Amino acid sequence: MAGLIAPVARLIEEFSKLPGVGTKTAQRLTYHVLRASTDDARALAKALVAIKEEVAYCSICCNITEVGVDPCDICADPRREAGRICVVEEPLDVLAIERTGEFRGRYHVLHGAISPIDGIGPERLRVRELIARVGNGDVEEVILATNPNLEGEATAMYLADMLEPHVAAVTRIARGLPVGGDLEYADDVTLIRSLQGRRQVDRS
Ligand SMILES: [Zn+2]
């Protein structure tokens, strides 16, 4: 960009890589940081690096956890039902469901959904870890809470096939969530209804 000095152009470029951030917003954020105190800028930079260095993945549920805290708080909590696993796409979905207070089981985070268009197959997700978890036969129910869009439905159908031989009940959260939407943006009431109305997956 003409008239832009290199450090400014660089930060605009980095901000533009963030989801939902266009060039205009990236420019606004950059000039905001420029006006901010050096301490604030440093705190932002530190937080960005820390998220890569201080965040690890739980060896049981694959959700994010602090480095050195494994299993994560939810997996380690003896009050949570070990026989019920809610499968979600992203860590933010765990937060959304936890916010409702409706679910007392444990989670499994896939870190994505099957998307042939984007070349994402099940091998790119944490599916193997999920199958291993249910393999010992102690799990009574797996609730498939992937997003109600094309990729989420495809993922749920794939998982239902894989899980059915190992688990008594494989259920899918009820419709009622906005189709094509994201779980993390659903309001609590809709999410609670969707969990309460879950049904055995029909593969016929
Ligand atoms: Zn965990």
PDB file of C-alpha atoms and ligand atoms in Angstrom:
ATOM      1  CA  MET A   1       0.000   0.000   0.000  1.00  0.00           C
ATOM      2  CA  ALA A   2       1.393   3.406  -1.005  1.00  0.00           C
ATOM      3  CA  GLY A   3       2.148   5.858   1.792  1.00  0.00           C
ATOM      4  CA  LEU A   4       2.292   3.165   4.450  1.00  0.00           C
ATOM      5  CA  ILE A   5       5.471   2.616   6.375  1.00  0.00           C
ATOM      6  CA  ALA A   6       6.528  -1.007   6.724  1.00  0.00           C
ATOM      7  CA  PRO A   7       5.625  -1.692  10.410  1.00  0.00           C
ATOM      8  CA  VAL A   8       2.125  -0.327   9.889  1.00  0.00           C
ATOM      9  CA  ALA A   9       1.608  -2.296   6.684  1.00  0.00           C
ATOM     10  CA  ARG A  10       2.844  -5.431   8.426  1.00  0.00           C
ATOM     11  CA  LEU A  11       0.369  -5.173  11.303  1.00  0.00           C
ATOM     12  CA  ILE A  12      -2.511  -4.400   8.939  1.00  0.00           C
ATOM     13  CA  GLU A  13      -1.601  -7.510   6.990  1.00  0.00           C
ATOM     14  CA  GLU A  14      -1.510  -9.658  10.135  1.00  0.00           C
ATOM     15  CA  PHE A  15      -4.877  -8.356  11.386  1.00  0.00           C
ATOM     16  CA  SER A  16      -6.394  -8.985   7.929  1.00  0.00           C
ATOM     17  CA  LYS A  17      -5.650 -12.697   8.328  1.00  0.00           C
ATOM     18  CA  LEU A  18      -8.082 -12.924  11.264  1.00  0.00           C
ATOM     19  CA  PRO A  19     -11.539 -14.347  10.535  1.00  0.00           C
ATOM     20  CA  GLY A  20     -14.136 -11.673   9.806  1.00  0.00           C
ATOM     21  CA  VAL A  21     -11.591  -8.873   9.635  1.00  0.00           C
ATOM     22  CA  GLY A  22     -11.455  -6.965   6.350  1.00  0.00           C
ATOM     23  CA  THR A  23      -8.851  -4.390   5.345  1.00  0.00           C
ATOM     24  CA  LYS A  24     -10.859  -1.497   6.838  1.00  0.00           C
ATOM     25  CA  THR A  25     -11.116  -3.145  10.245  1.00  0.00           C
ATOM     26  CA  ALA A  26      -7.480  -4.232  10.097  1.00  0.00           C
ATOM     27  CA  GLN A  27      -6.480  -0.602   9.496  1.00  0.00           C
ATOM     28  CA  ARG A  28      -8.645   0.585  12.390  1.00  0.00           C
ATOM     29  CA  LEU A  29      -7.154  -2.001  14.751  1.00  0.00           C
ATOM     30  CA  THR A  30      -3.642  -1.093  13.635  1.00  0.00           C
ATOM     31  CA  TYR A  31      -4.110   2.618  14.303  1.00  0.00           C
ATOM     32  CA  HIS A  32      -5.723   1.752  17.617  1.00  0.00           C
ATOM     33  CA  VAL A  33      -2.594  -0.152  18.646  1.00  0.00           C
ATOM     34  CA  LEU A  34      -0.481   2.742  17.352  1.00  0.00           C
ATOM     35  CA  ARG A  35      -2.302   5.148  19.695  1.00  0.00           C
ATOM     36  CA  ALA A  36      -2.272   2.740  22.633  1.00  0.00           C
ATOM     37  CA  SER A  37       0.442   2.803  25.281  1.00  0.00           C
ATOM     38  CA  THR A  38       3.544   0.700  24.810  1.00  0.00           C
ATOM     39  CA  ASP A  39       2.461  -1.332  27.856  1.00  0.00           C
ATOM     40  CA  ASP A  40      -0.891  -2.177  26.264  1.00  0.00           C
ATOM     41  CA  ALA A  41       0.771  -3.122  22.976  1.00  0.00           C
ATOM     42  CA  ARG A  42       3.213  -5.310  24.837  1.00  0.00           C
ATOM     43  CA  ALA A  43       0.387  -6.980  26.782  1.00  0.00           C
ATOM     44  CA  LEU A  44      -1.395  -7.765  23.504  1.00  0.00           C
ATOM     45  CA  ALA A  45       1.761  -9.226  21.980  1.00  0.00           C
ATOM     46  CA  LYS A  46       2.405 -11.272  25.115  1.00  0.00           C
ATOM     47  CA  ALA A  47      -1.136 -12.655  25.143  1.00  0.00           C
ATOM     48  CA  LEU A  48      -0.803 -13.664  21.484  1.00  0.00           C
ATOM     49  CA  VAL A  49       2.400 -15.593  22.096  1.00  0.00           C
ATOM     50  CA  ALA A  50       1.133 -17.114  25.355  1.00  0.00           C
ATOM     51  CA  ILE A  51      -1.840 -18.695  23.635  1.00  0.00           C
ATOM     52  CA  LYS A  52       0.577 -20.769  21.584  1.00  0.00           C
ATOM     53  CA  GLU A  53       3.025 -21.495  24.375  1.00  0.00           C
ATOM     54  CA  GLU A  54       0.763 -21.982  27.381  1.00  0.00           C
ATOM     55  CA  VAL A  55      -2.170 -23.823  25.863  1.00  0.00           C
ATOM     56  CA  ALA A  56      -2.125 -27.592  25.436  1.00  0.00           C
ATOM     57  CA  TYR A  57      -4.689 -30.229  24.532  1.00  0.00           C
ATOM     58  CA  CYS A  58      -6.331 -32.559  27.047  1.00  0.00           C
ATOM     59  CA  SER A  59      -5.186 -36.118  26.366  1.00  0.00           C
ATOM     60  CA  ILE A  60      -8.731 -37.415  27.005  1.00  0.00           C
ATOM     61  CA  CYS A  61     -11.219 -34.979  25.453  1.00  0.00           C
ATOM     62  CA  CYS A  62      -8.845 -33.003  23.156  1.00  0.00           C
ATOM     63  CA  ASN A  63     -10.232 -29.720  24.473  1.00  0.00           C
ATOM     64  CA  ILE A  64      -7.749 -26.952  25.176  1.00  0.00           C
ATOM     65  CA  THR A  65      -6.216 -26.885  28.636  1.00  0.00           C
ATOM     66  CA  GLU A  66      -3.386 -25.009  30.314  1.00  0.00           C
ATOM     67  CA  VAL A  67       0.056 -26.518  29.881  1.00  0.00           C
ATOM     68  CA  GLY A  68       0.596 -28.896  32.793  1.00  0.00           C
ATOM     69  CA  VAL A  69      -3.135 -29.387  33.449  1.00  0.00           C
ATOM     70  CA  ASP A  70      -3.885 -32.747  31.873  1.00  0.00           C
ATOM     71  CA  PRO A  71      -6.538 -34.130  32.023  1.00  0.00           C
ATOM     72  CA  CYS A  72      -8.455 -30.863  31.801  1.00  0.00           C
ATOM     73  CA  ASP A  73     -10.668 -29.604  34.635  1.00  0.00           C
ATOM     74  CA  ILE A  74     -13.834 -31.176  33.198  1.00  0.00           C
ATOM     75  CA  CYS A  75     -12.274 -34.615  32.556  1.00  0.00           C
ATOM     76  CA  ALA A  76     -10.726 -34.563  36.035  1.00  0.00           C
ATOM     77  CA  ASP A  77     -13.992 -33.656  37.778  1.00  0.00           C
ATOM     78  CA  PRO A  78     -15.401 -36.811  39.450  1.00  0.00           C
ATOM     79  CA  ARG A  79     -18.878 -35.225  39.593  1.00  0.00           C
ATOM     80  CA  ARG A  80     -19.153 -35.303  35.802  1.00  0.00           C
ATOM     81  CA  GLU A  81     -20.770 -38.418  34.316  1.00  0.00           C
ATOM     82  CA  ALA A  82     -18.047 -40.376  32.569  1.00  0.00           C
ATOM     83  CA  GLY A  83     -20.585 -42.454  30.635  1.00  0.00           C
ATOM     84  CA  ARG A  84     -21.977 -39.541  28.654  1.00  0.00           C
ATOM     85  CA  ILE A  85     -19.872 -37.799  26.028  1.00  0.00           C
ATOM     86  CA  CYS A  86     -20.963 -34.730  24.094  1.00  0.00           C
ATOM     87  CA  VAL A  87     -19.082 -34.372  20.802  1.00  0.00           C
ATOM     88  CA  VAL A  88     -18.538 -30.823  19.544  1.00  0.00           C
ATOM     89  CA  GLU A  89     -16.520 -29.202  16.782  1.00  0.00           C
ATOM     90  CA  GLU A  90     -14.669 -26.466  18.659  1.00  0.00           C
ATOM     91  CA  PRO A  91     -13.607 -25.474  22.186  1.00  0.00           C
ATOM     92  CA  LEU A  92     -16.035 -22.517  21.981  1.00  0.00           C
ATOM     93  CA  ASP A  93     -18.914 -25.001  21.686  1.00  0.00           C
ATOM     94  CA  VAL A  94     -17.927 -26.488  25.053  1.00  0.00           C
ATOM     95  CA  LEU A  95     -18.210 -22.996  26.559  1.00  0.00           C
ATOM     96  CA  ALA A  96     -21.644 -22.514  24.976  1.00  0.00           C
ATOM     97  CA  ILE A  97     -22.983 -25.802  26.374  1.00  0.00           C
ATOM     98  CA  GLU A  98     -21.361 -25.290  29.778  1.00  0.00           C
ATOM     99  CA  ARG A  99     -23.051 -21.889  29.968  1.00  0.00           C
ATOM    100  CA  THR A 100     -26.457 -23.587  29.854  1.00  0.00           C
ATOM    101  CA  GLY A 101     -25.662 -25.768  32.892  1.00  0.00           C
ATOM    102  CA  GLU A 102     -27.767 -28.465  31.227  1.00  0.00           C
ATOM    103  CA  PHE A 103     -25.112 -31.070  30.576  1.00  0.00           C
ATOM    104  CA  ARG A 104     -23.288 -32.942  33.340  1.00  0.00           C
ATOM    105  CA  GLY A 105     -21.311 -35.395  31.237  1.00  0.00           C
ATOM    106  CA  ARG A 106     -17.986 -34.934  29.517  1.00  0.00           C
ATOM    107  CA  TYR A 107     -16.930 -33.657  26.108  1.00  0.00           C
ATOM    108  CA  HIS A 108     -14.955 -34.586  23.067  1.00  0.00           C
ATOM    109  CA  VAL A 109     -13.652 -31.793  20.839  1.00  0.00           C
ATOM    110  CA  LEU A 110     -13.094 -32.705  17.180  1.00  0.00           C
ATOM    111  CA  HIS A 111     -11.343 -29.449  16.175  1.00  0.00           C
ATOM    112  CA  GLY A 112     -13.309 -29.094  12.982  1.00  0.00           C
ATOM    113  CA  ALA A 113     -15.841 -30.909  10.848  1.00  0.00           C
ATOM    114  CA  ILE A 114     -15.676 -33.145   7.809  1.00  0.00           C
ATOM    115  CA  SER A 115     -15.613 -30.971   4.694  1.00  0.00           C
ATOM    116  CA  PRO A 116     -14.730 -32.670   1.402  1.00  0.00           C
ATOM    117  CA  ILE A 117     -14.702 -29.278  -0.389  1.00  0.00           C
ATOM    118  CA  ASP A 118     -11.933 -28.061   1.890  1.00  0.00           C
ATOM    119  CA  GLY A 119     -10.169 -31.419   1.775  1.00  0.00           C
ATOM    120  CA  ILE A 120     -10.901 -32.121   5.436  1.00  0.00           C
ATOM    121  CA  GLY A 121     -11.549 -35.796   6.046  1.00  0.00           C
ATOM    122  CA  PRO A 122     -12.070 -37.603   9.364  1.00  0.00           C
ATOM    123  CA  GLU A 123      -8.341 -38.273   9.633  1.00  0.00           C
ATOM    124  CA  ARG A 124      -7.788 -34.525  10.129  1.00  0.00           C
ATOM    125  CA  LEU A 125     -10.134 -34.469  13.151  1.00  0.00           C
ATOM    126  CA  ARG A 126      -9.793 -35.995  16.617  1.00  0.00           C
ATOM    127  CA  VAL A 127     -11.923 -38.989  15.623  1.00  0.00           C
ATOM    128  CA  ARG A 128      -9.403 -41.703  16.425  1.00  0.00           C
ATOM    129  CA  GLU A 129      -9.202 -40.428  20.007  1.00  0.00           C
ATOM    130  CA  LEU A 130     -13.000 -40.562  20.292  1.00  0.00           C
ATOM    131  CA  ILE A 131     -13.233 -44.147  19.023  1.00  0.00           C
ATOM    132  CA  ALA A 132     -10.500 -45.132  21.472  1.00  0.00           C
ATOM    133  CA  ARG A 133     -12.454 -43.532  24.314  1.00  0.00           C
ATOM    134  CA  VAL A 134     -15.637 -45.478  23.640  1.00  0.00           C
ATOM    135  CA  GLY A 135     -13.785 -48.663  22.758  1.00  0.00           C
ATOM    136  CA  ASN A 136     -13.671 -49.934  26.333  1.00  0.00           C
ATOM    137  CA  GLY A 137     -17.487 -50.084  26.483  1.00  0.00           C
ATOM    138  CA  ASP A 138     -17.999 -47.837  29.516  1.00  0.00           C
ATOM    139  CA  VAL A 139     -19.761 -45.116  27.562  1.00  0.00           C
ATOM    140  CA  GLU A 140     -23.578 -45.280  27.565  1.00  0.00           C
ATOM    141  CA  GLU A 141     -24.340 -42.306  25.375  1.00  0.00           C
ATOM    142  CA  VAL A 142     -22.563 -40.188  22.820  1.00  0.00           C
ATOM    143  CA  ILE A 143     -24.384 -36.963  21.962  1.00  0.00           C
ATOM    144  CA  LEU A 144     -23.428 -35.597  18.561  1.00  0.00           C
ATOM    145  CA  ALA A 145     -23.534 -31.822  18.967  1.00  0.00           C
ATOM    146  CA  THR A 146     -21.802 -30.801  15.765  1.00  0.00           C
ATOM    147  CA  ASN A 147     -23.114 -27.658  14.045  1.00  0.00           C
ATOM    148  CA  PRO A 148     -26.468 -27.826  12.225  1.00  0.00           C
ATOM    149  CA  ASN A 149     -24.917 -27.170   8.809  1.00  0.00           C
ATOM    150  CA  LEU A 150     -23.776 -29.373   5.919  1.00  0.00           C
ATOM    151  CA  GLU A 151     -20.361 -30.192   7.382  1.00  0.00           C
ATOM    152  CA  GLY A 152     -21.743 -30.740  10.874  1.00  0.00           C
ATOM    153  CA  GLU A 153     -24.451 -33.125   9.623  1.00  0.00           C
ATOM    154  CA  ALA A 154     -21.962 -35.081   7.503  1.00  0.00           C
ATOM    155  CA  THR A 155     -19.678 -35.372  10.507  1.00  0.00           C
ATOM    156  CA  ALA A 156     -22.532 -36.553  12.746  1.00  0.00           C
ATOM    157  CA  MET A 157     -23.573 -39.235  10.228  1.00  0.00           C
ATOM    158  CA  TYR A 158     -20.007 -40.448   9.845  1.00  0.00           C
ATOM    159  CA  LEU A 159     -19.494 -40.619  13.615  1.00  0.00           C
ATOM    160  CA  ALA A 160     -22.827 -42.391  14.159  1.00  0.00           C
ATOM    161  CA  ASP A 161     -21.644 -45.185  11.853  1.00  0.00           C
ATOM    162  CA  MET A 162     -18.312 -45.459  13.599  1.00  0.00           C
ATOM    163  CA  LEU A 163     -19.691 -45.308  17.138  1.00  0.00           C
ATOM    164  CA  GLU A 164     -22.812 -47.435  16.970  1.00  0.00           C
ATOM    165  CA  PRO A 165     -21.029 -50.792  17.461  1.00  0.00           C
ATOM    166  CA  HIS A 166     -19.435 -49.492  20.681  1.00  0.00           C
ATOM    167  CA  VAL A 167     -22.113 -47.361  22.373  1.00  0.00           C
ATOM    168  CA  ALA A 168     -25.665 -48.150  23.560  1.00  0.00           C
ATOM    169  CA  ALA A 169     -27.054 -44.799  22.433  1.00  0.00           C
ATOM    170  CA  VAL A 170     -25.752 -42.425  19.801  1.00  0.00           C
ATOM    171  CA  THR A 171     -27.930 -39.319  19.826  1.00  0.00           C
ATOM    172  CA  ARG A 172     -28.061 -36.116  17.820  1.00  0.00           C
ATOM    173  CA  ILE A 173     -29.080 -32.770  19.281  1.00  0.00           C
ATOM    174  CA  ALA A 174     -32.543 -31.734  18.165  1.00  0.00           C
ATOM    175  CA  ARG A 175     -33.316 -29.415  15.316  1.00  0.00           C
ATOM    176  CA  GLY A 176     -34.457 -25.999  16.351  1.00  0.00           C
ATOM    177  CA  LEU A 177     -31.015 -24.531  16.198  1.00  0.00           C
ATOM    178  CA  PRO A 178     -30.885 -22.197  13.213  1.00  0.00           C
ATOM    179  CA  VAL A 179     -29.879 -24.297  10.221  1.00  0.00           C
ATOM    180  CA  GLY A 180     -26.512 -23.347   8.849  1.00  0.00           C
ATOM    181  CA  GLY A 181     -25.677 -21.645  12.119  1.00  0.00           C
ATOM    182  CA  ASP A 182     -22.992 -22.190  14.683  1.00  0.00           C
ATOM    183  CA  LEU A 183     -23.586 -23.763  18.063  1.00  0.00           C
ATOM    184  CA  GLU A 184     -21.500 -21.112  19.779  1.00  0.00           C
ATOM    185  CA  TYR A 185     -23.875 -18.348  18.657  1.00  0.00           C
ATOM    186  CA  ALA A 186     -27.066 -20.122  19.740  1.00  0.00           C
ATOM    187  CA  ASP A 187     -28.885 -18.612  22.696  1.00  0.00           C
ATOM    188  CA  ASP A 188     -29.052 -20.635  25.901  1.00  0.00           C
ATOM    189  CA  VAL A 189     -32.747 -21.498  25.685  1.00  0.00           C
ATOM    190  CA  THR A 190     -32.409 -22.858  22.144  1.00  0.00           C
ATOM    191  CA  LEU A 191     -29.353 -24.829  23.146  1.00  0.00           C
ATOM    192  CA  ILE A 192     -31.050 -26.312  26.223  1.00  0.00           C
ATOM    193  CA  ARG A 193     -34.099 -27.338  24.133  1.00  0.00           C
ATOM    194  CA  SER A 194     -31.824 -28.817  21.540  1.00  0.00           C
ATOM    195  CA  LEU A 195     -29.973 -30.908  24.144  1.00  0.00           C
ATOM    196  CA  GLN A 196     -33.162 -32.006  25.900  1.00  0.00           C
ATOM    197  CA  GLY A 197     -34.792 -32.989  22.588  1.00  0.00           C
ATOM    198  CA  ARG A 198     -31.891 -35.102  21.368  1.00  0.00           C
ATOM    199  CA  ARG A 199     -32.835 -38.307  19.577  1.00  0.00           C
ATOM    200  CA  GLN A 200     -31.263 -41.602  18.700  1.00  0.00           C
ATOM    201  CA  VAL A 201     -29.565 -41.236  15.315  1.00  0.00           C
ATOM    202  CA  ASP A 202     -31.704 -42.831  12.582  1.00  0.00           C
ATOM    203  CA  ARG A 203     -29.484 -44.405   9.965  1.00  0.00           C
ATOM    204  CA  SER A 204     -32.198 -46.094   7.920  1.00  0.00           C
TER     205      SER A 204
HETATM  206 ZN    ZN B   1     -10.467 -33.180  28.954  1.00  0.00          ZN
END
